[in-house]
Short mmCIF file of C-alpha atoms in Angstrom, two decimals:
data_model
loop_
_atom_site.label_atom_id
_atom_site.label_comp_id
_atom_site.label_asym_id
_atom_site.label_seq_id
_atom_site.Cartn_x
_atom_site.Cartn_y
_atom_site.Cartn_z
CA MET A 68 110.34 164.84 -35.32
CA LEU A 69 112.53 161.99 -35.13
CA ARG A 70 112.81 160.70 -31.44
CA LEU A 71 113.34 157.21 -30.12
CA SER A 72 110.27 156.08 -28.67
CA LYS A 73 109.39 152.89 -26.26
CA LYS A 74 107.54 151.43 -29.37
CA MET A 75 110.35 152.40 -32.11
CA LEU A 76 113.10 150.67 -29.61
CA PHE A 77 111.04 147.99 -28.87
CA ALA A 78 110.33 147.44 -32.74
CA ILE A 79 114.04 147.12 -33.27
CA GLU A 80 114.77 144.87 -30.69
CA ALA A 81 111.99 142.41 -31.62
CA VAL A 82 113.35 142.31 -35.27
CA LEU A 83 116.87 141.99 -33.83
CA ASP A 84 115.75 139.33 -31.00
CA ILE A 85 114.04 137.23 -34.47
CA ALA A 86 117.08 137.55 -37.01
CA TYR A 87 119.58 136.81 -33.39
CA HIS A 88 117.65 133.94 -31.75
CA SER A 89 115.74 131.86 -34.71
CA GLY A 90 118.02 129.23 -35.63
CA GLY A 91 115.91 128.79 -39.05
CA GLN A 92 112.60 128.36 -36.93
CA PRO A 93 109.83 130.83 -36.34
CA VAL A 94 110.20 132.84 -33.21
CA GLN A 95 107.28 133.11 -30.75
CA SER A 96 105.97 136.28 -29.32
CA ARG A 97 106.23 134.84 -26.01
CA GLU A 98 109.80 134.30 -26.49
CA ILE A 99 110.61 137.72 -27.41
CA THR A 100 108.24 139.15 -24.54
CA ARG A 101 110.47 136.67 -22.14
CA ARG A 102 113.96 137.53 -23.59
CA GLN A 103 113.38 141.50 -24.19
CA GLY A 104 111.08 142.15 -21.78
CA ILE A 105 109.06 143.91 -24.05
CA PRO A 106 105.10 144.09 -22.89
CA ARG A 107 102.94 141.90 -25.09
CA ARG A 108 100.54 145.16 -25.63
CA TYR A 109 103.58 147.18 -27.68
CA LEU A 110 105.21 143.62 -29.12
CA GLU A 111 101.69 142.65 -30.77
CA GLN A 112 100.66 145.73 -32.22
CA GLY A 113 104.39 146.47 -33.64
CA LEU A 114 104.91 142.78 -35.06
CA GLN A 115 101.86 143.00 -37.21
CA GLN A 116 102.51 146.10 -38.77
CA LEU A 117 106.17 144.91 -39.32
CA VAL A 118 104.60 141.84 -41.35
CA ARG A 119 102.20 144.31 -43.20
CA GLU A 120 105.40 146.34 -44.29
CA GLY A 121 107.37 143.12 -45.39
CA ILE A 122 110.06 143.32 -42.73
CA LEU A 123 108.34 140.12 -41.02
CA VAL A 124 106.40 136.80 -42.06
CA GLY A 125 103.91 135.67 -39.79
CA VAL A 126 103.71 132.06 -39.52
CA ARG A 127 100.55 130.37 -38.35
CA GLY A 128 99.99 126.78 -36.18
CA PRO A 129 101.18 125.46 -33.29
CA ARG A 130 105.09 126.10 -33.91
CA GLY A 131 104.33 129.46 -35.71
CA GLY A 132 105.69 132.97 -34.83
CA TYR A 133 107.46 135.13 -36.68
CA ARG A 134 110.84 135.21 -39.25
CA LEU A 135 112.17 137.68 -41.47
CA ALA A 136 110.67 138.52 -44.58
CA ARG A 137 114.28 138.89 -46.24
CA GLU A 138 117.97 138.34 -45.01
CA ARG A 139 119.01 140.16 -42.23
CA ARG A 140 121.48 142.10 -44.48
CA ARG A 141 118.70 143.33 -46.40
CA ILE A 142 116.64 144.97 -43.44
CA SER A 143 118.15 148.42 -42.26
CA VAL A 144 117.12 150.06 -38.83
CA GLY A 145 116.12 153.14 -40.95
CA GLU A 146 113.27 150.94 -42.54
CA ILE A 147 112.39 149.59 -39.06
CA VAL A 148 112.01 153.36 -38.02
CA ARG A 149 110.17 154.44 -41.03
CA ILE A 150 107.36 152.23 -39.94
CA VAL A 151 107.18 152.95 -36.24
CA ARG A 152 107.11 156.57 -37.29
CA LYS A 153 104.04 155.82 -39.75
CA MET A 154 102.33 153.96 -36.51
CA GLU A 155 102.74 156.73 -34.11
CA THR A 156 100.21 159.82 -34.49
CA ALA A 157 101.69 162.31 -32.83
CA GLU A 158 102.08 165.40 -34.71
CA ASP A 159 105.71 166.65 -36.32
CA PRO A 160 106.59 169.64 -35.07
CA LEU A 161 108.44 170.37 -37.83
CA ASN A 162 104.87 170.91 -39.73
CA ASP A 163 103.49 173.14 -37.37
CA PRO A 164 102.13 176.40 -38.98
CA ALA A 165 102.77 178.13 -35.74
CA GLY A 166 106.43 179.72 -34.59
CA SER A 167 108.39 182.75 -35.73
CA GLU A 168 110.18 183.49 -38.83
CA LEU A 169 113.77 182.42 -37.44
CA GLY A 170 112.14 179.17 -36.48
CA HIS A 171 110.41 178.40 -40.15
CA LYS A 172 113.66 179.48 -42.15
CA VAL A 173 116.56 178.75 -39.99
CA VAL A 174 115.74 176.49 -37.25
CA ARG A 175 113.48 173.86 -38.51
CA PRO A 176 115.15 173.06 -41.89
CA VAL A 177 118.61 172.82 -39.74
CA TRP A 178 116.68 170.38 -37.68
CA ALA A 179 114.99 168.68 -40.70
CA GLU A 180 118.88 168.15 -42.39
CA MET A 181 119.83 166.98 -39.06
CA GLN A 182 117.16 164.20 -39.19
CA GLU A 183 117.65 163.43 -42.74
CA LYS A 184 121.74 162.77 -42.04
CA LEU A 185 120.65 160.61 -39.11
CA MET A 186 118.01 158.49 -41.23
CA LEU A 187 120.96 158.23 -43.83
CA GLU A 188 122.89 156.67 -41.07
CA LEU A 189 119.98 154.52 -39.58
CA ASP A 190 119.89 153.26 -43.74
CA GLU A 191 123.36 152.29 -43.54
CA VAL A 192 123.22 149.44 -40.37
CA SER A 193 121.60 146.26 -41.54
CA ILE A 194 119.97 144.02 -39.01
CA ASP A 195 122.95 141.64 -39.59
CA ASP A 196 125.53 144.29 -38.58
CA LEU A 197 123.14 144.14 -35.07
CA CYS A 198 123.30 140.53 -34.80
CA THR A 199 127.13 140.76 -35.49
CA ARG A 200 127.45 143.73 -32.40
CA ALA A 201 125.48 140.88 -30.40
CA ASN A 202 127.52 138.27 -31.11
CA GLN A 203 130.84 140.29 -30.36
CA ALA A 204 128.92 141.11 -27.11
CA GLY A 205 129.28 137.64 -26.25
CA LEU A 206 125.27 137.49 -25.97
CA ILE A 207 124.02 133.78 -26.71
CA SER A 208 121.76 133.25 -29.47
CA GLU A 209 119.33 130.54 -28.41
CA GLY A 210 118.52 129.27 -31.81
CA ARG A 211 122.03 128.58 -32.52
CA GLU A 212 122.17 126.52 -29.25
CA ASN A 213 119.05 124.55 -30.22
CA LEU A 214 120.62 123.93 -33.72
CA ASP A 215 121.28 119.93 -34.05
CA PHE A 216 123.81 118.58 -36.62
CA THR A 217 123.39 115.02 -35.94
CA ILE A 218 123.10 112.92 -38.85
#
């Protein structure tokens, strides 16, 4: 069953943070924690999974951190949601064999259809779309502030 969990919310926020604040440099997890208030225990686990799934790239070294593995317009919120759902261990009630015939033949199929429609909608929202919304909301990008265009 699709529900917005803390891990899911934190993963979306972390990817958005990296996209919005990177300024071309890797973003360190401590910076994400500072800006988003995401507990480090949730953040590191989620970031590593996003690296394994090809959303992020981990950069080693003293100036290391995380950066997007692809252009932000090519990463959808739906993709992040699917990755986090795989991480979460809770059983999906739609797959539970217990329940009534009405539940199995009417209610669960309707719920499954609604989830599929929601996922299709989330697939249409890119990280770039969220960055545009952040900019329109007047949020300052720390990465853009630190860019130096002097020659």
